[in-house]
Amino acid sequence: MKRVIFAVLLLAACGGRFKAPPAVPNIPLPSGDALRPWDPAHPGLARPLGIAQVGDKAYAALGNYDVSFTPRGPGLLASFVPSDGTVSVIDLGGAADMECISAGWVRSAGSLLYVTCSGNFNTGAGTAVVEVDPSGQGNVTKRFATPVSPAGVAITSNRVWFGSGLSGAVYALDRATFALAAGPITLTCPASGYQTTNDLAFVNG
C-alpha cells in the first residue's frame, strides 16, 4: 500500500480577495533511496509523525525505520507544497548521518523549525533536538545531543522545551546558544508503572 500524507491547509487572506490554491488530495511520501538508507539494500519506511508549517510549505518529520521499528537511515524532514505536491527532503543526520535518528515532533517558530530525534532504542544513539532553517535546500543550524530520548517540543521566546520519552520530566535549552538551561524538571506522574512525556505546549506567554 502506497503511503501518502493528506494535506488540508486553509490559508485565509485578511481584507483582500486573494484565495489560496486548493491542496492536492494526497502527496506520496519519499521512499527507497530518497530516504537515504545507510544500507541501500535495506531502506526503511517514511514513518511520518509531527507536522508544521512555515510560509507556503509544510514539513513532516520522518522516522525512517522499518516494520520492526529498526532505524534504517537518518532522521529527515519532508518539505512539501500542498498546492502542487512538490516534495523535497532535508537530512537531519549530521556527522555520518547518525546524530539525529528517528525524527518525531516538529514545531515552527518564526522562520525556523525545531525537531526532536528520539534515537535508536536498541543502542541509545542519535537522540537530539535540532534547529532547522528550511530556506533554500534547508539545513540544521543548531544541534543538542540530549541525555534522554526526547518527545514533545515547545518553543518560547528564549527557550526550547522538550520532554523525556521515557520518564515524567522536561528540559529546556537556551534558544540562542542551544546549551542546557534547565532540567530535568520532574512532573507529577504516577509513582509506579510506565512514565512518558509525549508532548508539550506553550500557552499565553
PDB file of C-alpha atoms in Angstrom:
ATOM      1  CA  MET A   1       0.000   0.000   0.000  1.00  0.00           C
ATOM      2  CA  LYS A   2       1.445   3.322  -1.012  1.00  0.00           C
ATOM      3  CA  ARG A   3       1.788   5.571   1.984  1.00  0.00           C
ATOM      4  CA  VAL A   4       0.541   9.095   1.454  1.00  0.00           C
ATOM      5  CA  ILE A   5       0.226  12.169   3.595  1.00  0.00           C
ATOM      6  CA  PHE A   6      -3.056  14.016   3.479  1.00  0.00           C
ATOM      7  CA  ALA A   7      -2.746  17.797   3.434  1.00  0.00           C
ATOM      8  CA  VAL A   8      -5.611  20.071   4.372  1.00  0.00           C
ATOM      9  CA  LEU A   9      -4.223  23.579   4.866  1.00  0.00           C
ATOM     10  CA  LEU A  10      -6.604  26.517   4.856  1.00  0.00           C
ATOM     11  CA  LEU A  11      -4.879  29.874   4.313  1.00  0.00           C
ATOM     12  CA  ALA A  12      -7.027  32.954   4.897  1.00  0.00           C
ATOM     13  CA  ALA A  13      -6.194  36.346   3.410  1.00  0.00           C
ATOM     14  CA  CYS A  14      -7.043  39.348   5.592  1.00  0.00           C
ATOM     15  CA  GLY A  15      -9.081  42.051   3.934  1.00  0.00           C
ATOM     16  CA  GLY A  16      -8.257  41.051   0.357  1.00  0.00           C
ATOM     17  CA  ARG A  17      -9.608  38.926  -2.434  1.00  0.00           C
ATOM     18  CA  PHE A  18      -6.673  36.529  -2.589  1.00  0.00           C
ATOM     19  CA  LYS A  19      -7.730  32.909  -2.391  1.00  0.00           C
ATOM     20  CA  ALA A  20      -5.086  30.285  -1.771  1.00  0.00           C
ATOM     21  CA  PRO A  21      -4.971  27.472  -4.330  1.00  0.00           C
ATOM     22  CA  PRO A  22      -6.556  24.246  -3.098  1.00  0.00           C
ATOM     23  CA  ALA A  23      -4.350  21.479  -1.758  1.00  0.00           C
ATOM     24  CA  VAL A  24      -3.868  18.331  -3.791  1.00  0.00           C
ATOM     25  CA  PRO A  25      -5.825  15.355  -2.358  1.00  0.00           C
ATOM     26  CA  ASN A  26      -2.737  13.434  -1.258  1.00  0.00           C
ATOM     27  CA  ILE A  27       1.032  13.544  -1.520  1.00  0.00           C
ATOM     28  CA  PRO A  28       3.171  10.379  -1.769  1.00  0.00           C
ATOM     29  CA  LEU A  29       5.894  10.241   0.861  1.00  0.00           C
ATOM     30  CA  PRO A  30       9.563   9.664  -0.017  1.00  0.00           C
ATOM     31  CA  SER A  31      10.636   6.037  -0.256  1.00  0.00           C
ATOM     32  CA  GLY A  32      13.637   3.888  -1.166  1.00  0.00           C
ATOM     33  CA  ASP A  33      16.808   5.841  -1.955  1.00  0.00           C
ATOM     34  CA  ALA A  34      15.036   9.141  -1.209  1.00  0.00           C
ATOM     35  CA  LEU A  35      15.139   8.117   2.478  1.00  0.00           C
ATOM     36  CA  ARG A  36      18.962   7.987   2.306  1.00  0.00           C
ATOM     37  CA  PRO A  37      19.280   4.493   3.801  1.00  0.00           C
ATOM     38  CA  TRP A  38      22.532   3.516   5.497  1.00  0.00           C
ATOM     39  CA  ASP A  39      22.322   0.242   3.586  1.00  0.00           C
ATOM     40  CA  PRO A  40      20.762   0.755   0.123  1.00  0.00           C
ATOM     41  CA  ALA A  41      19.641  -2.874   0.124  1.00  0.00           C
ATOM     42  CA  HIS A  42      17.542  -2.311   3.262  1.00  0.00           C
ATOM     43  CA  PRO A  43      15.729   1.046   3.114  1.00  0.00           C
ATOM     44  CA  GLY A  44      13.248   1.986   5.810  1.00  0.00           C
ATOM     45  CA  LEU A  45       9.755   3.434   5.615  1.00  0.00           C
ATOM     46  CA  ALA A  46       8.998   7.145   5.887  1.00  0.00           C
ATOM     47  CA  ARG A  47       7.012   6.860   9.166  1.00  0.00           C
ATOM     48  CA  PRO A  48       5.745  10.489   9.441  1.00  0.00           C
ATOM     49  CA  LEU A  49       4.833  11.899  12.844  1.00  0.00           C
ATOM     50  CA  GLY A  50       4.906  15.639  13.595  1.00  0.00           C
ATOM     51  CA  ILE A  51       3.998  18.301  11.041  1.00  0.00           C
ATOM     52  CA  ALA A  52       4.425  22.090  10.985  1.00  0.00           C
ATOM     53  CA  GLN A  53       4.050  24.953   8.513  1.00  0.00           C
ATOM     54  CA  VAL A  54       6.435  27.749   7.560  1.00  0.00           C
ATOM     55  CA  GLY A  55       5.267  30.077   4.805  1.00  0.00           C
ATOM     56  CA  ASP A  56       3.628  28.177   1.954  1.00  0.00           C
ATOM     57  CA  LYS A  57       5.287  24.850   2.811  1.00  0.00           C
ATOM     58  CA  ALA A  58       4.526  22.108   5.292  1.00  0.00           C
ATOM     59  CA  TYR A  59       7.203  19.998   6.960  1.00  0.00           C
ATOM     60  CA  ALA A  60       6.696  16.446   8.213  1.00  0.00           C
ATOM     61  CA  ALA A  61       9.215  14.689  10.463  1.00  0.00           C
ATOM     62  CA  LEU A  62      10.086  11.239   9.096  1.00  0.00           C
ATOM     63  CA  GLY A  63      11.164   8.481  11.495  1.00  0.00           C
ATOM     64  CA  ASN A  64      12.797   6.439   8.708  1.00  0.00           C
ATOM     65  CA  TYR A  65      12.567   2.972  10.302  1.00  0.00           C
ATOM     66  CA  ASP A  66      11.344  -0.416   9.124  1.00  0.00           C
ATOM     67  CA  VAL A  67       8.437  -2.682  10.111  1.00  0.00           C
ATOM     68  CA  SER A  68      10.374  -3.910  13.165  1.00  0.00           C
ATOM     69  CA  PHE A  69      10.991  -0.287  14.272  1.00  0.00           C
ATOM     70  CA  THR A  70      14.698  -0.593  13.466  1.00  0.00           C
ATOM     71  CA  PRO A  71      16.122   2.705  12.121  1.00  0.00           C
ATOM     72  CA  ARG A  72      17.364   2.355   8.552  1.00  0.00           C
ATOM     73  CA  GLY A  73      18.613   5.876   7.916  1.00  0.00           C
ATOM     74  CA  PRO A  74      18.919   9.357   9.428  1.00  0.00           C
ATOM     75  CA  GLY A  75      16.048  11.434  10.731  1.00  0.00           C
ATOM     76  CA  LEU A  76      14.536  13.514   7.925  1.00  0.00           C
ATOM     77  CA  LEU A  77      12.128  16.350   7.249  1.00  0.00           C
ATOM     78  CA  ALA A  78       9.893  16.080   4.200  1.00  0.00           C
ATOM     79  CA  SER A  79       9.129  19.518   2.795  1.00  0.00           C
ATOM     80  CA  PHE A  80       6.078  19.762   0.574  1.00  0.00           C
ATOM     81  CA  VAL A  81       3.975  22.379  -1.178  1.00  0.00           C
ATOM     82  CA  PRO A  82       0.313  21.458  -0.537  1.00  0.00           C
ATOM     83  CA  SER A  83      -0.972  23.174  -3.682  1.00  0.00           C
ATOM     84  CA  ASP A  84       1.082  21.118  -6.146  1.00  0.00           C
ATOM     85  CA  GLY A  85       2.539  18.197  -4.162  1.00  0.00           C
ATOM     86  CA  THR A  86       6.199  19.114  -4.711  1.00  0.00           C
ATOM     87  CA  VAL A  87       8.298  17.176  -2.164  1.00  0.00           C
ATOM     88  CA  SER A  88      11.916  17.556  -1.074  1.00  0.00           C
ATOM     89  CA  VAL A  89      13.910  16.107   1.816  1.00  0.00           C
ATOM     90  CA  ILE A  90      16.067  17.783   4.477  1.00  0.00           C
ATOM     91  CA  ASP A  91      18.644  15.457   6.056  1.00  0.00           C
ATOM     92  CA  LEU A  92      18.938  15.965   9.839  1.00  0.00           C
ATOM     93  CA  GLY A  93      21.511  13.221  10.390  1.00  0.00           C
ATOM     94  CA  GLY A  94      24.690  15.268  10.803  1.00  0.00           C
ATOM     95  CA  ALA A  95      28.053  13.509  11.079  1.00  0.00           C
ATOM     96  CA  ALA A  96      27.899  10.066   9.476  1.00  0.00           C
ATOM     97  CA  ASP A  97      24.105  10.516   9.348  1.00  0.00           C
ATOM     98  CA  MET A  98      23.952   9.296  12.968  1.00  0.00           C
ATOM     99  CA  GLU A  99      23.413  12.447  15.081  1.00  0.00           C
ATOM    100  CA  CYS A 100      19.641  12.504  14.547  1.00  0.00           C
ATOM    101  CA  ILE A 101      17.817   9.184  14.380  1.00  0.00           C
ATOM    102  CA  SER A 102      14.014   8.736  14.322  1.00  0.00           C
ATOM    103  CA  ALA A 103      12.806  12.318  13.846  1.00  0.00           C
ATOM    104  CA  GLY A 104       9.470  12.768  15.599  1.00  0.00           C
ATOM    105  CA  TRP A 105       7.945  16.033  16.814  1.00  0.00           C
ATOM    106  CA  VAL A 106       8.359  19.321  14.962  1.00  0.00           C
ATOM    107  CA  ARG A 107       7.360  22.885  15.855  1.00  0.00           C
ATOM    108  CA  SER A 108       7.721  26.134  13.923  1.00  0.00           C
ATOM    109  CA  ALA A 109       8.804  29.440  15.460  1.00  0.00           C
ATOM    110  CA  GLY A 110       9.037  32.332  13.036  1.00  0.00           C
ATOM    111  CA  SER A 111      11.069  31.134  10.065  1.00  0.00           C
ATOM    112  CA  LEU A 112      12.711  28.230  11.929  1.00  0.00           C
ATOM    113  CA  LEU A 113      11.760  24.657  12.781  1.00  0.00           C
ATOM    114  CA  TYR A 114      12.618  22.610  15.874  1.00  0.00           C
ATOM    115  CA  VAL A 115      12.657  18.814  15.663  1.00  0.00           C
ATOM    116  CA  THR A 116      13.109  16.029  18.214  1.00  0.00           C
ATOM    117  CA  CYS A 117      15.108  12.913  17.357  1.00  0.00           C
ATOM    118  CA  SER A 118      14.099  10.043  19.640  1.00  0.00           C
ATOM    119  CA  GLY A 119      17.118   7.950  18.664  1.00  0.00           C
ATOM    120  CA  ASN A 120      17.752   4.257  18.232  1.00  0.00           C
ATOM    121  CA  PHE A 121      16.000   2.458  21.095  1.00  0.00           C
ATOM    122  CA  ASN A 122      18.320  -0.539  20.674  1.00  0.00           C
ATOM    123  CA  THR A 123      21.578   1.395  21.063  1.00  0.00           C
ATOM    124  CA  GLY A 124      20.583   4.783  22.525  1.00  0.00           C
ATOM    125  CA  ALA A 125      22.383   6.608  19.707  1.00  0.00           C
ATOM    126  CA  GLY A 126      21.064   9.616  17.804  1.00  0.00           C
ATOM    127  CA  THR A 127      18.966  11.358  20.488  1.00  0.00           C
ATOM    128  CA  ALA A 128      18.850  15.093  19.806  1.00  0.00           C
ATOM    129  CA  VAL A 129      16.913  18.304  19.356  1.00  0.00           C
ATOM    130  CA  VAL A 130      17.785  20.243  16.208  1.00  0.00           C
ATOM    131  CA  GLU A 131      17.023  23.722  14.896  1.00  0.00           C
ATOM    132  CA  VAL A 132      16.433  23.848  11.150  1.00  0.00           C
ATOM    133  CA  ASP A 133      16.462  26.760   8.735  1.00  0.00           C
ATOM    134  CA  PRO A 134      14.177  25.469   5.966  1.00  0.00           C
ATOM    135  CA  SER A 135      15.040  28.188   3.447  1.00  0.00           C
ATOM    136  CA  GLY A 136      16.705  27.124   0.221  1.00  0.00           C
ATOM    137  CA  GLN A 137      17.715  23.469   0.440  1.00  0.00           C
ATOM    138  CA  GLY A 138      17.258  23.535   4.230  1.00  0.00           C
ATOM    139  CA  ASN A 139      19.950  22.865   6.827  1.00  0.00           C
ATOM    140  CA  VAL A 140      20.454  22.203  10.535  1.00  0.00           C
ATOM    141  CA  THR A 141      21.667  25.401  12.232  1.00  0.00           C
ATOM    142  CA  LYS A 142      21.887  24.171  15.849  1.00  0.00           C
ATOM    143  CA  ARG A 143      22.034  20.736  17.427  1.00  0.00           C
ATOM    144  CA  PHE A 144      21.898  19.442  21.012  1.00  0.00           C
ATOM    145  CA  ALA A 145      22.607  15.806  21.847  1.00  0.00           C
ATOM    146  CA  THR A 146      20.009  15.091  24.532  1.00  0.00           C
ATOM    147  CA  PRO A 147      20.673  12.916  27.614  1.00  0.00           C
ATOM    148  CA  VAL A 148      17.279  11.241  27.119  1.00  0.00           C
ATOM    149  CA  SER A 149      15.039  10.233  24.243  1.00  0.00           C
ATOM    150  CA  PRO A 150      13.118  13.483  23.574  1.00  0.00           C
ATOM    151  CA  ALA A 151       9.411  13.510  22.831  1.00  0.00           C
ATOM    152  CA  GLY A 152       7.310  16.682  22.629  1.00  0.00           C
ATOM    153  CA  VAL A 153       8.812  20.110  21.947  1.00  0.00           C
ATOM    154  CA  ALA A 154       7.545  23.636  22.686  1.00  0.00           C
ATOM    155  CA  ILE A 155       9.163  26.980  21.846  1.00  0.00           C
ATOM    156  CA  THR A 156       9.187  30.244  23.830  1.00  0.00           C
ATOM    157  CA  SER A 157      10.998  33.491  23.060  1.00  0.00           C
ATOM    158  CA  ASN A 158      14.209  32.268  24.715  1.00  0.00           C
ATOM    159  CA  ARG A 159      13.767  28.559  25.447  1.00  0.00           C
ATOM    160  CA  VAL A 160      13.294  25.285  23.590  1.00  0.00           C
ATOM    161  CA  TRP A 161      11.460  22.858  25.886  1.00  0.00           C
ATOM    162  CA  PHE A 162      11.366  19.107  25.350  1.00  0.00           C
ATOM    163  CA  GLY A 163      10.003  16.143  27.265  1.00  0.00           C
ATOM    164  CA  SER A 164      11.563  12.829  28.138  1.00  0.00           C
ATOM    165  CA  GLY A 165      10.013   9.992  26.202  1.00  0.00           C
ATOM    166  CA  LEU A 166      10.885   7.536  28.955  1.00  0.00           C
ATOM    167  CA  SER A 167      10.093   9.493  32.143  1.00  0.00           C
ATOM    168  CA  GLY A 168       7.927  12.251  33.561  1.00  0.00           C
ATOM    169  CA  ALA A 169      10.419  15.086  33.126  1.00  0.00           C
ATOM    170  CA  VAL A 170      11.025  18.141  30.951  1.00  0.00           C
ATOM    171  CA  TYR A 171      14.175  20.001  29.940  1.00  0.00           C
ATOM    172  CA  ALA A 172      14.908  23.437  28.453  1.00  0.00           C
ATOM    173  CA  LEU A 173      17.579  24.660  26.052  1.00  0.00           C
ATOM    174  CA  ASP A 174      18.708  28.260  25.719  1.00  0.00           C
ATOM    175  CA  ARG A 175      17.355  29.164  22.299  1.00  0.00           C
ATOM    176  CA  ALA A 176      20.336  31.383  21.421  1.00  0.00           C
ATOM    177  CA  THR A 177      23.169  29.075  22.486  1.00  0.00           C
ATOM    178  CA  PHE A 178      21.375  25.697  22.458  1.00  0.00           C
ATOM    179  CA  ALA A 179      23.005  24.887  25.811  1.00  0.00           C
ATOM    180  CA  LEU A 180      21.009  23.089  28.505  1.00  0.00           C
ATOM    181  CA  ALA A 181      19.262  25.775  30.578  1.00  0.00           C
ATOM    182  CA  ALA A 182      17.006  23.721  32.879  1.00  0.00           C
ATOM    183  CA  GLY A 183      16.112  20.172  33.772  1.00  0.00           C
ATOM    184  CA  PRO A 184      15.359  17.546  34.418  1.00  0.00           C
ATOM    185  CA  ILE A 185      12.245  19.096  35.955  1.00  0.00           C
ATOM    186  CA  THR A 186      10.172  16.262  37.367  1.00  0.00           C
ATOM    187  CA  LEU A 187       6.443  16.306  36.661  1.00  0.00           C
ATOM    188  CA  THR A 188       3.769  14.841  38.918  1.00  0.00           C
ATOM    189  CA  CYS A 189       3.319  11.375  37.475  1.00  0.00           C
ATOM    190  CA  PRO A 190       2.191   8.020  38.867  1.00  0.00           C
ATOM    191  CA  ALA A 191       4.746   6.638  41.320  1.00  0.00           C
ATOM    192  CA  SER A 192       4.768   3.297  39.559  1.00  0.00           C
ATOM    193  CA  GLY A 193       4.251   1.981  36.069  1.00  0.00           C
ATOM    194  CA  TYR A 194       5.244   3.413  32.706  1.00  0.00           C
ATOM    195  CA  GLN A 195       6.056   7.135  32.519  1.00  0.00           C
ATOM    196  CA  THR A 196       6.487   9.309  29.451  1.00  0.00           C
ATOM    197  CA  THR A 197       6.151  12.979  28.475  1.00  0.00           C
ATOM    198  CA  ASN A 198       4.710  12.658  24.999  1.00  0.00           C
ATOM    199  CA  ASP A 199       4.003  16.267  24.097  1.00  0.00           C
ATOM    200  CA  LEU A 200       4.437  19.847  25.301  1.00  0.00           C
ATOM    201  CA  ALA A 201       2.606  23.082  24.568  1.00  0.00           C
ATOM    202  CA  PHE A 202       3.307  26.700  25.468  1.00  0.00           C
ATOM    203  CA  VAL A 203       0.248  28.852  26.224  1.00  0.00           C
ATOM    204  CA  ASN A 204      -0.194  32.612  26.745  1.00  0.00           C
ATOM    205  CA  GLY A 205       3.333  33.739  27.199  1.00  0.00           C
TER     206      GLY A 205
END
